[in-house]
Amino acid sequence: MKAVGFRTSLPISAANSFIDFETEKPTPQGHQLLVKINAIAVNPVDYKIRQNAAKDTELAEPKIIGWDACGVVEAVGNEVSLFNVGDEVYYAGDITKPGCNAEYQVIDERIVGKKPKILSNEEAAAMPLTSLTAWEILFDRIRVSTEKDKGKTLLIIAGAGGVGSIAIQLAKKIAGLKVIATASRPETIDWCKKMGADVVVNHKNLVEEVKNTGFQYVDFIVDFVDTNAYWDEMVELIKPQGHIASITGSATPIALNKLKTKSASFSWEFMYTRSTFQTEDMIEQHHILNKVADLIDEGVLVHTLTETLEGLSAETLKQAHEQLESGTTIGKLAIKL
């Protein structure tokens, strides 16, 4: 099968930052599905792994990355019970296994969902990673309750990105929260409003911007861009006994002691935790993706795809990564195979 990968971590502008190559089509075992991939999407985690997975070394075999895909089940392992050959599926995958930048991939059925019926392959491929991340941070980490928390306030830092775009929708349409999202450009402000944000504020003067909207504190904060950069602002804005959660890595320790007087809580969200550690509840990602698919088909949630490229090739992946690394992407970018 055809695949795209890299042997060493290089700047995206380098000639061999991605390479095209041929490799053996995998065979599904146990709970695995063999999926013929129709479309993939890219995320910041892709370029972060490309930049760091093979520093100062050259891998014997090219590393395949990519963790957002939509395709059709072509074969199944002997323990598969959730899907059949011919089923259309979408998934974000497992960061410890080869990714989806290839014609075929084996993937554990417990982290795969049924493809939303009303979406194209590219639109569907844009949804899994961000939907899982947003769902888990709101409902598994912060444990927002649609009954007791309706009407409470949520501040989303980086509302126009891939995760922010779906988090706004889930918080507003499913949890019934009042959503304050950050954005600074006219186009990102408009996008956040389109996704359903009640209020959009500029992240460059966050505390003053939020307080100017009439809120002294917010009940919940989710950070999708830089925990340390906004830590003091988040500490100041979080309501006593509130909850902050983040998906972004931290180069330096976070000063959790600053939350003590408010008895506020902090959580990390890492979408790959369940698959990496094969947790007992790993199948929850299957259930979440199916719930999201139903909500999309019912018209409650909308896809967040804003740009599509065509063709599985090193050049296409380079173009996609260049766009992501620019830091200006709104919503999601997908590639049609």
Coordinates of C-alpha atoms in Angstrom, one line a residue:
M1 CA 0.0 0.0 0.0
K2 CA 1.0 3.6 -0.4
A3 CA 1.9 5.6 2.6
V4 CA 3.5 8.9 3.6
G5 CA 6.0 9.2 6.5
F6 CA 9.4 10.5 7.6
R7 CA 12.7 9.1 8.8
T8 CA 14.0 12.1 10.6
S9 CA 12.5 15.2 12.2
L10 CA 13.1 18.1 9.8
P11 CA 11.6 21.5 9.2
I12 CA 8.5 21.2 7.0
S13 CA 10.3 23.2 4.3
A14 CA 13.0 20.5 4.0
A15 CA 12.9 18.2 0.9
N16 CA 12.5 15.0 3.0
S17 CA 10.3 16.3 5.8
F18 CA 7.8 13.8 4.4
I19 CA 8.5 11.0 1.9
D20 CA 6.3 8.8 -0.2
F21 CA 6.9 5.0 0.2
E22 CA 5.3 1.6 -0.2
T23 CA 4.7 -0.8 2.7
E24 CA 2.8 -4.0 3.4
K25 CA -0.9 -3.7 3.9
P26 CA -1.6 -4.7 7.5
T27 CA -3.7 -7.7 8.6
P28 CA -6.3 -7.2 11.4
Q29 CA -6.0 -9.2 14.6
G30 CA -8.2 -9.6 17.6
H31 CA -10.4 -6.4 18.0
Q32 CA -8.8 -4.7 15.0
L33 CA -10.5 -3.5 11.8
L34 CA -8.7 -3.1 8.5
V35 CA -10.0 0.2 7.1
K36 CA -9.6 1.4 3.5
I37 CA -9.1 5.1 4.1
N38 CA -11.1 7.6 2.1
A39 CA -10.1 10.9 3.8
I40 CA -7.8 12.1 6.6
A41 CA -7.5 15.3 8.6
V42 CA -4.5 17.0 10.3
N43 CA -4.1 18.3 13.8
P44 CA -1.4 20.2 15.8
V45 CA -0.3 16.9 17.4
D46 CA 0.8 15.7 13.9
Y47 CA 3.4 18.4 13.4
K48 CA 4.5 18.2 17.0
I49 CA 5.3 14.5 16.7
R50 CA 6.9 15.1 13.3
Q51 CA 9.2 17.7 14.8
N52 CA 10.2 15.6 17.8
A53 CA 9.9 11.8 17.1
A54 CA 13.2 11.5 15.2
K55 CA 15.4 14.3 16.4
D56 CA 19.1 13.7 15.6
T57 CA 18.5 10.3 14.3
E58 CA 17.2 8.4 11.2
L59 CA 14.6 5.8 11.6
A60 CA 15.1 2.4 9.8
E61 CA 11.5 2.5 8.6
P62 CA 9.5 5.6 7.9
K63 CA 7.2 6.6 10.7
I64 CA 3.5 7.0 9.6
I65 CA 1.6 9.6 11.6
G66 CA -1.9 11.1 11.4
W67 CA -4.9 10.7 13.8
D68 CA -8.1 11.5 12.1
A69 CA -9.6 9.3 9.4
C70 CA -12.8 8.2 7.6
G71 CA -13.1 5.0 5.6
V72 CA -14.7 1.6 5.0
V73 CA -14.1 -1.6 6.9
E74 CA -12.4 -4.1 4.5
A75 CA -11.6 -6.9 7.0
V76 CA -12.0 -7.7 10.7
G77 CA -10.1 -9.5 13.4
N78 CA -11.4 -12.7 15.0
E79 CA -12.7 -10.8 18.1
V80 CA -14.5 -8.0 16.4
S81 CA -18.2 -7.6 17.4
L82 CA -19.0 -3.9 16.8
F83 CA -18.6 -3.6 13.0
N84 CA -18.9 -5.6 9.8
V85 CA -17.1 -5.6 6.5
G86 CA -18.5 -2.7 4.4
D87 CA -19.3 -0.4 7.4
E88 CA -18.4 3.3 7.0
V89 CA -16.4 4.4 10.0
Y90 CA -14.5 7.4 11.4
Y91 CA -11.9 7.5 14.2
A92 CA -9.0 9.4 15.7
G93 CA -6.8 6.4 16.4
D94 CA -4.0 5.4 18.8
I95 CA -0.9 7.5 19.2
T96 CA 1.2 4.4 20.0
K97 CA 0.4 2.8 16.7
P98 CA 1.1 3.7 13.0
G99 CA -1.2 6.6 11.9
C100 CA -3.6 7.1 9.1
N101 CA -1.4 8.8 6.5
A102 CA -1.7 5.7 4.3
E103 CA -4.2 3.9 2.1
Y104 CA -5.0 1.3 4.8
Q105 CA -4.9 1.2 8.6
V106 CA -5.6 -1.4 11.3
I107 CA -7.5 0.2 14.2
D108 CA -9.1 -1.2 17.4
E109 CA -12.9 -1.3 17.0
R110 CA -13.3 0.1 20.6
I111 CA -12.0 3.5 19.5
V112 CA -14.0 3.6 16.2
G113 CA -17.4 5.1 15.5
K114 CA -20.0 4.9 12.7
K115 CA -19.5 7.6 10.2
P116 CA -22.1 10.4 10.3
K117 CA -24.5 9.7 7.4
I118 CA -25.0 13.3 6.2
L119 CA -21.3 14.2 6.0
S120 CA -18.9 13.7 3.2
N121 CA -15.8 11.6 3.9
E122 CA -13.7 14.7 4.3
E123 CA -16.2 16.4 6.6
A124 CA -16.4 13.2 8.7
A125 CA -12.6 12.9 8.8
A126 CA -12.4 16.3 10.4
M127 CA -14.4 15.4 13.4
P128 CA -13.1 12.5 15.5
L129 CA -10.1 13.9 17.4
T130 CA -11.6 17.2 18.2
S131 CA -15.0 15.8 19.1
L132 CA -13.4 13.2 21.5
T133 CA -11.1 15.8 23.1
A134 CA -13.9 18.3 23.6
W135 CA -16.4 15.7 24.9
E136 CA -13.8 14.2 27.3
I137 CA -12.6 17.6 28.7
L138 CA -16.2 18.8 29.3
F139 CA -17.9 15.6 30.4
D140 CA -15.2 13.3 31.7
R141 CA -12.6 15.7 33.2
I142 CA -14.7 18.7 34.4
R143 CA -17.7 16.4 34.6
V144 CA -20.2 19.0 33.5
S145 CA -23.7 17.9 34.2
T146 CA -26.5 18.9 31.8
E147 CA -28.9 19.0 34.9
K148 CA -27.0 20.8 37.6
D149 CA -24.7 23.0 35.5
K150 CA -27.2 24.4 32.9
G151 CA -26.7 28.2 32.6
K152 CA -23.3 28.3 34.2
T153 CA -20.4 30.0 32.4
L154 CA -17.6 28.4 30.4
L155 CA -14.5 30.3 29.1
I156 CA -12.9 28.6 26.1
I157 CA -9.4 29.9 25.3
A158 CA -8.8 29.5 21.5
G159 CA -12.4 29.1 20.4
A160 CA -11.8 29.1 16.6
G161 CA -9.4 26.1 16.5
G162 CA -10.4 22.6 15.8
V163 CA -11.1 21.6 19.4
G164 CA -12.5 25.0 20.3
S165 CA -15.0 24.8 17.4
I166 CA -16.6 21.6 18.6
A167 CA -16.3 22.5 22.3
I168 CA -18.4 25.6 21.8
Q169 CA -21.1 23.5 20.2
L170 CA -21.1 20.8 22.9
A171 CA -21.1 23.3 25.7
K172 CA -23.9 25.4 24.2
K173 CA -26.1 22.8 22.6
I174 CA -25.7 19.8 24.8
A175 CA -24.7 21.2 28.3
G176 CA -26.6 24.4 28.1
L177 CA -23.7 26.5 29.3
K178 CA -23.2 30.2 28.6
V179 CA -20.1 30.2 26.4
I180 CA -17.4 32.9 26.3
A181 CA -14.8 32.2 23.6
T182 CA -11.5 33.9 22.8
A183 CA -10.6 35.1 19.3
S184 CA -8.8 38.2 18.0
R185 CA -9.2 38.4 14.2
P186 CA -12.5 39.4 12.5
E187 CA -12.7 36.0 10.7
T188 CA -12.1 34.0 14.0
I189 CA -14.6 36.1 15.9
D190 CA -17.2 35.5 13.2
W191 CA -16.4 31.7 13.3
C192 CA -16.8 31.5 17.1
K193 CA -20.2 33.2 16.8
K194 CA -21.2 30.8 14.0
M195 CA -20.3 27.9 16.2
G196 CA -22.6 29.3 18.9
A197 CA -20.5 31.3 21.4
D198 CA -22.6 33.8 23.4
V199 CA -19.7 36.2 23.8
V200 CA -16.3 36.5 22.1
V201 CA -13.4 38.3 23.8
N202 CA -9.8 39.1 22.8
H203 CA -7.3 36.8 24.5
K204 CA -4.6 39.6 24.4
N205 CA -6.2 41.3 27.4
L206 CA -8.2 38.4 28.8
V207 CA -9.1 39.4 32.3
E208 CA -10.3 42.9 31.4
E209 CA -12.1 41.6 28.3
V210 CA -14.0 39.0 30.3
K211 CA -14.9 41.4 33.2
N212 CA -16.1 44.0 30.6
T213 CA -18.7 41.5 29.6
G214 CA -20.2 41.6 33.1
F215 CA -18.6 38.5 34.6
Q216 CA -16.3 38.7 37.6
Y217 CA -15.7 35.0 37.6
V218 CA -16.5 32.0 35.3
D219 CA -17.5 28.6 36.5
F220 CA -15.3 26.6 34.1
I221 CA -12.3 27.3 31.9
V222 CA -10.8 25.1 29.1
D223 CA -7.5 26.0 27.6
F224 CA -6.7 24.8 24.1
V225 CA -3.5 26.9 23.4
D226 CA -1.0 27.5 26.2
T227 CA -1.5 26.7 29.8
N228 CA 1.4 28.6 31.2
A229 CA 0.8 31.7 29.1
Y230 CA -2.7 32.1 30.5
W231 CA -2.3 30.6 33.9
D232 CA -2.4 33.7 36.0
E233 CA -5.4 35.0 34.0
M234 CA -7.2 31.7 34.4
V235 CA -6.5 31.7 38.2
E236 CA -7.9 35.2 38.5
L237 CA -11.0 34.5 36.4
I238 CA -12.0 31.1 37.8
K239 CA -14.9 31.1 40.2
P240 CA -14.2 29.8 43.8
Q241 CA -14.7 26.0 43.6
G242 CA -14.6 26.2 39.8
H243 CA -12.7 23.9 37.5
I244 CA -9.9 24.6 34.9
A245 CA -8.9 22.0 32.3
S246 CA -6.3 22.0 29.5
I247 CA -5.0 19.9 26.6
T248 CA -1.7 21.8 26.1
G249 CA 1.6 20.6 27.3
S250 CA 3.6 22.7 29.8
A251 CA 7.4 23.3 29.4
T252 CA 7.6 24.5 33.0
P253 CA 5.6 23.4 36.1
I254 CA 2.2 24.9 36.6
A255 CA 1.7 26.8 39.9
L256 CA -1.3 24.8 41.2
N257 CA -0.8 26.4 44.6
K258 CA -2.4 29.6 43.2
L259 CA -5.7 27.7 43.1
K260 CA -5.7 26.9 46.8
T261 CA -7.6 29.8 48.3
K262 CA -10.4 29.3 45.8
S263 CA -10.5 25.5 46.3
A264 CA -10.5 25.3 42.5
S265 CA -9.7 22.1 40.5
F266 CA -7.4 21.5 37.6
S267 CA -7.4 18.6 35.1
W268 CA -5.4 17.5 32.1
E269 CA -7.1 16.1 29.1
F270 CA -5.2 13.7 26.7
M271 CA -7.4 12.1 24.1
Y272 CA -5.0 9.2 23.7
T273 CA -5.1 8.1 27.4
R274 CA -7.7 5.4 26.9
S275 CA -6.0 3.8 24.0
T276 CA -2.4 4.2 25.3
F277 CA -3.2 2.5 28.6
Q278 CA -5.9 0.2 27.3
T279 CA -8.1 1.4 30.1
E280 CA -11.1 -0.6 31.2
D281 CA -13.4 2.0 29.7
M282 CA -11.6 2.3 26.4
I283 CA -14.9 1.5 24.5
E284 CA -16.2 4.9 25.7
Q285 CA -14.6 6.5 22.7
H286 CA -16.7 4.2 20.5
H287 CA -19.8 5.4 22.3
I288 CA -18.8 9.1 22.2
L289 CA -18.1 8.9 18.4
N290 CA -21.5 7.3 17.9
K291 CA -23.2 9.9 20.0
V292 CA -21.5 12.7 18.0
A293 CA -22.5 11.0 14.7
D294 CA -26.1 10.9 15.9
L295 CA -26.0 14.6 16.9
I296 CA -24.6 15.5 13.5
D297 CA -27.2 13.5 11.6
E298 CA -29.9 15.1 13.8
G299 CA -28.6 18.6 12.9
V300 CA -27.6 19.5 16.5
L301 CA -23.9 19.6 15.7
V302 CA -22.2 20.9 12.5
H303 CA -18.9 19.8 11.0
T304 CA -15.9 22.1 11.3
L305 CA -14.2 21.5 8.0
T306 CA -13.0 24.7 6.4
E307 CA -10.3 23.5 3.8
T308 CA -9.8 20.4 1.8
L309 CA -6.7 19.2 -0.1
E310 CA -6.6 16.3 -2.5
G311 CA -4.3 13.3 -2.8
L312 CA -2.2 11.2 -0.4
S313 CA 1.3 12.4 -1.1
A314 CA 4.3 13.9 0.7
E315 CA 3.6 17.3 -1.0
T316 CA 0.0 17.4 0.2
L317 CA 1.1 16.5 3.7
K318 CA 3.7 19.2 3.6
Q319 CA 1.2 21.8 2.5
A320 CA -1.2 20.7 5.3
H321 CA 1.5 20.9 8.0
E322 CA 2.7 24.3 6.7
Q323 CA -0.9 25.6 7.2
L324 CA -1.1 24.2 10.7
E325 CA 2.3 25.5 11.7
S326 CA 1.2 29.0 10.6
G327 CA -1.1 29.2 13.6
T328 CA -3.9 30.7 11.5
T329 CA -6.1 27.7 10.8
I330 CA -9.8 28.1 11.5
G331 CA -11.7 24.9 12.1
K332 CA -10.2 21.8 10.4
L333 CA -8.2 20.9 7.3
A334 CA -8.8 17.6 5.6
I335 CA -7.3 15.6 2.7
K336 CA -9.3 13.6 0.3
L337 CA -7.4 10.4 -0.7

